[in-house]
mmCIF file of C-alpha atoms in Angstrom:
data_model
loop_
_atom_site.group_PDB
_atom_site.id
_atom_site.type_symbol
_atom_site.label_atom_id
_atom_site.label_comp_id
_atom_site.label_asym_id
_atom_site.label_seq_id
_atom_site.Cartn_x
_atom_site.Cartn_y
_atom_site.Cartn_z
ATOM 1 C CA ALA O 1 -28.537 4.824 6.069
ATOM 2 C CA GLN O 2 -25.096 5.518 4.717
ATOM 3 C CA SER O 3 -23.833 6.465 1.276
ATOM 4 C CA VAL O 4 -20.569 7.142 -0.506
ATOM 5 C CA THR O 5 -19.801 9.516 -3.348
ATOM 6 C CA GLN O 6 -16.614 9.327 -5.335
ATOM 7 C CA LEU O 7 -16.005 12.462 -7.370
ATOM 8 C CA GLY O 8 -14.520 11.686 -10.756
ATOM 9 C CA SER O 9 -15.151 8.328 -12.357
ATOM 10 C CA HIS O 10 -11.828 8.616 -14.198
ATOM 11 C CA VAL O 11 -8.590 10.203 -13.031
ATOM 12 C CA SER O 12 -5.447 10.395 -15.156
ATOM 13 C CA VAL O 13 -2.019 11.249 -13.787
ATOM 14 C CA SER O 14 1.517 11.057 -15.055
ATOM 15 C CA GLU O 15 3.943 8.559 -13.599
ATOM 16 C CA GLY O 16 5.592 10.147 -10.577
ATOM 17 C CA ALA O 17 2.790 12.651 -10.016
ATOM 18 C CA LEU O 18 0.585 12.968 -6.962
ATOM 19 C CA VAL O 19 -2.495 10.768 -6.872
ATOM 20 C CA LEU O 20 -5.655 12.195 -5.284
ATOM 21 C CA LEU O 21 -8.909 10.234 -5.346
ATOM 22 C CA ARG O 22 -11.867 11.854 -3.655
ATOM 23 C CA CYS O 23 -14.427 10.220 -1.405
ATOM 24 C CA ASN O 24 -17.257 11.801 0.581
ATOM 25 C CA TYR O 25 -19.598 9.868 2.776
ATOM 26 C CA SER O 26 -22.800 10.348 4.673
ATOM 27 C CA SER O 27 -23.582 8.434 7.799
ATOM 28 C CA SER O 28 -25.849 8.948 10.758
ATOM 29 C CA VAL O 29 -23.299 7.459 13.146
ATOM 30 C CA PRO O 30 -19.485 7.410 13.198
ATOM 31 C CA PRO O 31 -18.502 5.157 10.336
ATOM 32 C CA TYR O 32 -15.728 2.809 9.475
ATOM 33 C CA LEU O 33 -14.197 3.797 6.124
ATOM 34 C CA PHE O 34 -12.252 1.719 3.645
ATOM 35 C CA TRP O 35 -10.440 2.023 0.345
ATOM 36 C CA TYR O 36 -10.263 -1.028 -1.891
ATOM 37 C CA VAL O 37 -8.415 -1.535 -5.179
ATOM 38 C CA GLN O 38 -9.608 -3.788 -7.976
ATOM 39 C CA TYR O 39 -7.437 -4.926 -10.861
ATOM 40 C CA PRO O 40 -9.114 -6.192 -14.045
ATOM 41 C CA ASN O 41 -11.055 -9.421 -13.590
ATOM 42 C CA GLN O 42 -10.047 -9.691 -9.946
ATOM 43 C CA GLY O 43 -11.702 -9.250 -6.596
ATOM 44 C CA LEU O 44 -11.196 -6.378 -4.203
ATOM 45 C CA GLN O 45 -8.034 -5.860 -2.195
ATOM 46 C CA LEU O 46 -8.056 -3.710 0.921
ATOM 47 C CA LEU O 47 -5.705 -0.719 0.711
ATOM 48 C CA LEU O 48 -6.426 0.876 4.065
ATOM 49 C CA LYS O 49 -9.101 1.442 6.669
ATOM 50 C CA TYR O 50 -10.226 4.053 9.180
ATOM 51 C CA THR O 51 -11.645 2.632 12.383
ATOM 52 C CA SER O 52 -11.852 5.667 14.692
ATOM 53 C CA ALA O 53 -8.217 5.656 15.770
ATOM 54 C CA ALA O 54 -5.747 7.956 14.000
ATOM 55 C CA THR O 55 -7.352 10.206 11.395
ATOM 56 C CA LEU O 56 -4.398 9.842 9.016
ATOM 57 C CA VAL O 57 -4.315 6.255 7.881
ATOM 58 C CA LYS O 58 -1.445 4.635 6.040
ATOM 59 C CA GLY O 59 -2.000 1.644 3.807
ATOM 60 C CA ILE O 60 -0.155 -0.597 1.426
ATOM 61 C CA ASN O 61 1.932 0.612 -1.515
ATOM 62 C CA ASP O 62 2.441 4.101 0.022
ATOM 63 C CA PHE O 63 -1.238 5.016 -0.139
ATOM 64 C CA GLU O 64 -2.733 7.029 2.678
ATOM 65 C CA ALA O 65 -6.044 8.663 3.486
ATOM 66 C CA GLU O 66 -7.189 11.276 5.959
ATOM 67 C CA PHE O 67 -10.522 11.164 7.741
ATOM 68 C CA LYS O 68 -12.008 14.654 8.024
ATOM 69 C CA LYS O 69 -15.219 14.581 9.988
ATOM 70 C CA SER O 70 -16.042 18.248 9.365
ATOM 71 C CA GLU O 71 -15.863 17.671 5.613
ATOM 72 C CA THR O 72 -17.250 14.094 5.717
ATOM 73 C CA SER O 73 -14.355 13.139 3.483
ATOM 74 C CA PHE O 74 -11.842 10.313 3.255
ATOM 75 C CA HIS O 75 -9.680 11.171 0.252
ATOM 76 C CA LEU O 76 -6.984 8.754 -0.914
ATOM 77 C CA THR O 77 -3.522 10.031 -1.820
ATOM 78 C CA LYS O 78 -0.177 8.726 -2.962
ATOM 79 C CA PRO O 79 2.861 10.990 -3.386
ATOM 80 C CA SER O 80 4.181 9.409 -6.571
ATOM 81 C CA ALA O 81 2.164 7.308 -9.027
ATOM 82 C CA HIS O 82 3.539 4.121 -10.524
ATOM 83 C CA MET O 83 2.317 2.446 -13.680
ATOM 84 C CA SER O 84 1.253 -0.513 -11.553
ATOM 85 C CA ASP O 85 -1.227 1.718 -9.680
ATOM 86 C CA ALA O 86 -3.531 1.780 -12.698
ATOM 87 C CA ALA O 87 -6.714 0.122 -11.455
ATOM 88 C CA GLU O 88 -10.230 0.807 -10.160
ATOM 89 C CA TYR O 89 -10.451 2.237 -6.653
ATOM 90 C CA PHE O 90 -13.495 1.998 -4.417
ATOM 91 C CA CYS O 91 -14.285 3.872 -1.249
ATOM 92 C CA ALA O 92 -16.632 2.094 1.145
ATOM 93 C CA VAL O 93 -18.373 2.822 4.424
ATOM 94 C CA SER O 94 -19.537 0.446 7.101
ATOM 95 C CA LEU O 95 -21.524 1.146 10.220
ATOM 96 C CA ASN O 96 -20.555 -0.356 13.529
ATOM 97 C CA ASN O 97 -23.713 -2.392 13.629
ATOM 98 C CA ALA O 98 -24.586 -6.049 13.700
ATOM 99 C CA GLY O 99 -24.005 -6.711 10.026
ATOM 100 C CA ASN O 100 -21.264 -4.290 9.082
ATOM 101 C CA MET O 101 -22.122 -4.665 5.417
ATOM 102 C CA LEU O 102 -20.181 -2.363 3.139
ATOM 103 C CA THR O 103 -21.699 0.402 1.065
ATOM 104 C CA PHE O 104 -19.462 1.265 -1.875
ATOM 105 C CA GLY O 105 -19.019 4.330 -4.009
ATOM 106 C CA GLY O 106 -19.208 4.093 -7.766
ATOM 107 C CA GLY O 107 -15.466 3.760 -8.149
ATOM 108 C CA THR O 108 -12.693 5.798 -9.742
ATOM 109 C CA ARG O 109 -10.578 4.404 -12.539
ATOM 110 C CA LEU O 110 -7.002 5.598 -12.174
ATOM 111 C CA MET O 111 -4.934 5.799 -15.343
ATOM 112 C CA VAL O 112 -1.183 6.410 -15.148
ATOM 113 C CA LYS O 113 0.571 7.869 -18.160
ATOM 114 C CA PRO O 114 4.271 7.179 -18.771
ATOM 115 C CA ASP W 1 -4.123 -20.839 -0.382
ATOM 116 C CA THR W 2 -6.098 -19.608 2.614
ATOM 117 C CA GLY W 3 -8.045 -16.817 0.921
ATOM 118 C CA VAL W 4 -11.676 -16.700 -0.191
ATOM 119 C CA SER W 5 -12.327 -18.864 -3.238
ATOM 120 C CA GLN W 6 -15.231 -18.774 -5.663
ATOM 121 C CA ASN W 7 -16.314 -21.208 -8.335
ATOM 122 C CA PRO W 8 -16.834 -21.039 -11.175
ATOM 123 C CA ARG W 9 -14.875 -17.943 -12.165
ATOM 124 C CA HIS W 10 -16.962 -17.477 -15.284
ATOM 125 C CA LYS W 11 -20.434 -18.700 -16.212
ATOM 126 C CA ILE W 12 -22.262 -18.156 -19.481
ATOM 127 C CA THR W 13 -25.874 -19.205 -19.576
ATOM 128 C CA LYS W 14 -28.981 -18.696 -21.612
ATOM 129 C CA ARG W 15 -31.874 -16.653 -20.363
ATOM 130 C CA GLY W 16 -34.263 -18.737 -18.309
ATOM 131 C CA GLN W 17 -31.674 -21.213 -17.073
ATOM 132 C CA ASN W 18 -30.762 -21.703 -13.419
ATOM 133 C CA VAL W 19 -27.212 -21.138 -12.192
ATOM 134 C CA THR W 20 -25.463 -21.817 -8.890
ATOM 135 C CA PHE W 21 -22.266 -20.280 -7.575
ATOM 136 C CA ARG W 22 -20.139 -21.451 -4.678
ATOM 137 C CA CYS W 23 -18.059 -19.488 -2.190
ATOM 138 C CA ASP W 24 -15.548 -20.964 0.254
ATOM 139 C CA PRO W 25 -14.615 -18.407 2.921
ATOM 140 C CA ILE W 26 -11.456 -18.176 4.978
ATOM 141 C CA SER W 27 -11.755 -21.154 7.286
ATOM 142 C CA GLU W 28 -12.061 -19.417 10.656
ATOM 143 C CA HIS W 29 -14.394 -16.678 9.403
ATOM 144 C CA ASN W 30 -17.974 -16.983 10.609
ATOM 145 C CA ARG W 31 -19.467 -14.184 8.505
ATOM 146 C CA LEU W 32 -20.015 -14.496 4.779
ATOM 147 C CA TYR W 33 -21.294 -11.817 2.409
ATOM 148 C CA TRP W 34 -22.526 -11.756 -1.171
ATOM 149 C CA TYR W 35 -22.245 -8.639 -3.317
ATOM 150 C CA ARG W 36 -23.135 -7.951 -6.940
ATOM 151 C CA GLN W 37 -21.089 -5.665 -9.171
ATOM 152 C CA THR W 38 -22.358 -4.535 -12.555
ATOM 153 C CA LEU W 39 -20.072 -3.063 -15.172
ATOM 154 C CA GLY W 40 -18.692 0.315 -14.195
ATOM 155 C CA GLN W 41 -20.334 0.308 -10.768
ATOM 156 C CA GLY W 42 -19.292 -0.386 -7.215
ATOM 157 C CA PRO W 43 -20.340 -3.620 -5.520
ATOM 158 C CA GLU W 44 -23.814 -3.726 -3.996
ATOM 159 C CA PHE W 45 -24.694 -5.759 -0.936
ATOM 160 C CA LEU W 46 -27.004 -8.731 -1.486
ATOM 161 C CA THR W 47 -27.034 -10.796 1.697
ATOM 162 C CA TYR W 48 -24.953 -12.015 4.606
ATOM 163 C CA PHE W 49 -24.675 -14.992 6.917
ATOM 164 C CA GLN W 50 -23.377 -15.377 10.406
ATOM 165 C CA ASN W 51 -22.544 -19.040 10.728
ATOM 166 C CA GLU W 52 -25.462 -20.797 9.020
ATOM 167 C CA ALA W 53 -28.040 -18.085 9.699
ATOM 168 C CA GLN W 54 -28.949 -15.673 6.915
ATOM 169 C CA LEU W 55 -29.362 -12.448 8.862
ATOM 170 C CA GLU W 56 -30.050 -9.829 6.249
ATOM 171 C CA LYS W 57 -31.127 -9.610 2.634
ATOM 172 C CA SER W 58 -31.054 -6.606 0.341
ATOM 173 C CA ARG W 59 -34.076 -5.533 -1.663
ATOM 174 C CA LEU W 60 -31.889 -6.348 -4.660
ATOM 175 C CA LEU W 61 -32.303 -10.024 -3.817
ATOM 176 C CA SER W 62 -35.462 -10.897 -5.721
ATOM 177 C CA ASP W 63 -37.439 -14.090 -5.249
ATOM 178 C CA ARG W 64 -35.395 -15.695 -8.016
ATOM 179 C CA PHE W 65 -32.277 -15.496 -5.845
ATOM 180 C CA SER W 66 -31.575 -17.822 -2.971
ATOM 181 C CA ALA W 67 -28.484 -18.193 -0.837
ATOM 182 C CA GLU W 68 -27.589 -20.903 1.615
ATOM 183 C CA ARG W 69 -24.808 -21.707 4.030
ATOM 184 C CA PRO W 70 -25.944 -25.058 5.371
ATOM 185 C CA LYS W 71 -23.087 -25.929 7.695
ATOM 186 C CA GLY W 72 -21.739 -22.489 8.360
ATOM 187 C CA SER W 73 -18.816 -23.042 6.029
ATOM 188 C CA PHE W 74 -19.213 -22.687 2.249
ATOM 189 C CA SER W 75 -22.150 -20.854 0.717
ATOM 190 C CA THR W 76 -24.080 -21.176 -2.518
ATOM 191 C CA LEU W 77 -25.963 -18.504 -4.427
ATOM 192 C CA GLU W 78 -28.580 -19.745 -6.866
ATOM 193 C CA ILE W 79 -30.340 -17.678 -9.482
ATOM 194 C CA GLN W 80 -33.434 -19.212 -11.019
ATOM 195 C CA ARG W 81 -34.842 -18.282 -14.427
ATOM 196 C CA THR W 82 -31.927 -15.999 -15.210
ATOM 197 C CA GLU W 83 -32.524 -12.705 -16.986
ATOM 198 C CA GLN W 84 -30.117 -10.587 -18.981
ATOM 199 C CA GLY W 85 -30.167 -8.049 -16.175
ATOM 200 C CA ASP W 86 -28.556 -10.638 -13.912
ATOM 201 C CA SER W 87 -25.321 -10.362 -15.875
ATOM 202 C CA ALA W 88 -22.768 -9.130 -13.361
ATOM 203 C CA MET W 89 -19.802 -10.071 -11.232
ATOM 204 C CA TYR W 90 -20.900 -11.835 -8.048
ATOM 205 C CA LEU W 91 -18.451 -11.277 -5.220
ATOM 206 C CA CYS W 92 -18.183 -13.181 -1.980
ATOM 207 C CA ALA W 93 -16.448 -11.877 1.125
ATOM 208 C CA SER W 94 -15.819 -13.259 4.581
ATOM 209 C CA SER W 95 -14.963 -11.808 7.953
ATOM 210 C CA LEU W 96 -14.652 -12.641 11.609
ATOM 211 C CA SER W 97 -17.300 -11.190 13.875
ATOM 212 C CA GLY W 98 -16.038 -9.610 17.039
ATOM 213 C CA SER W 99 -13.120 -7.904 15.383
ATOM 214 C CA SER W 100 -13.218 -4.181 15.892
ATOM 215 C CA TYR W 101 -13.990 -3.256 12.344
ATOM 216 C CA ASN W 102 -15.131 -6.451 10.635
ATOM 217 C CA GLU W 103 -12.589 -6.325 7.821
ATOM 218 C CA GLN W 104 -13.977 -8.206 4.856
ATOM 219 C CA PHE W 105 -11.771 -10.291 2.576
ATOM 220 C CA PHE W 106 -13.023 -10.701 -0.970
ATOM 221 C CA GLY W 107 -12.833 -13.579 -3.366
ATOM 222 C CA PRO W 108 -12.018 -13.196 -7.076
ATOM 223 C CA GLY W 109 -15.687 -13.221 -8.058
ATOM 224 C CA THR W 110 -17.859 -15.175 -10.482
ATOM 225 C CA ARG W 111 -18.646 -13.348 -13.697
ATOM 226 C CA LEU W 112 -22.096 -14.263 -14.992
ATOM 227 C CA THR W 113 -23.122 -13.577 -18.577
ATOM 228 C CA VAL W 114 -26.756 -14.227 -19.491
ATOM 229 C CA LEU W 115 -27.349 -14.449 -23.236
#
């Protein structure tokens, strides 16, 4: 079985500051890892994914994440926050099995202050 | 628009009523997933189909829930005798099996409110 823990249900940063959203996972086999963003009353949009290639993954809107197997982490970062980044962010894990269903963390709400 | 669509977007019902939601996946995608998201939580897996076959169901899917994908295209999720605890956002996603990581594309969701 796999699980995902997102530390910090709410994160607040100033516009232009570094964004760091934390994600730790547990998995019995090498996982696929994803970050999704959700704006109010909308579905989930994929930001980036780790699929066992490069450990540093770049996504849309200047987000990136680094897979660290020794730390079982997949933290999401962005060098400079924009007001439009305010949203809910979800880390998810999927096993390379027949179903590939996603297991999500509880989410982190990012607030960006002007 | 070639994304995943869900209807209705919002549904308000009284406790004990039956409701049905529809999901239309991306046309070439053969896998279809249903997730449930309650307020302040991440989505939780309910069930998935490959073509018309329902291959896995979560323990969250009680006997009051039934999902179908009769022709391997659109899917419906029915909840019978709704309870207030069923109030949630119901998300549908689709993907193409055989891709290396099974990227799932999500629809906008159906928000259910049970009064």
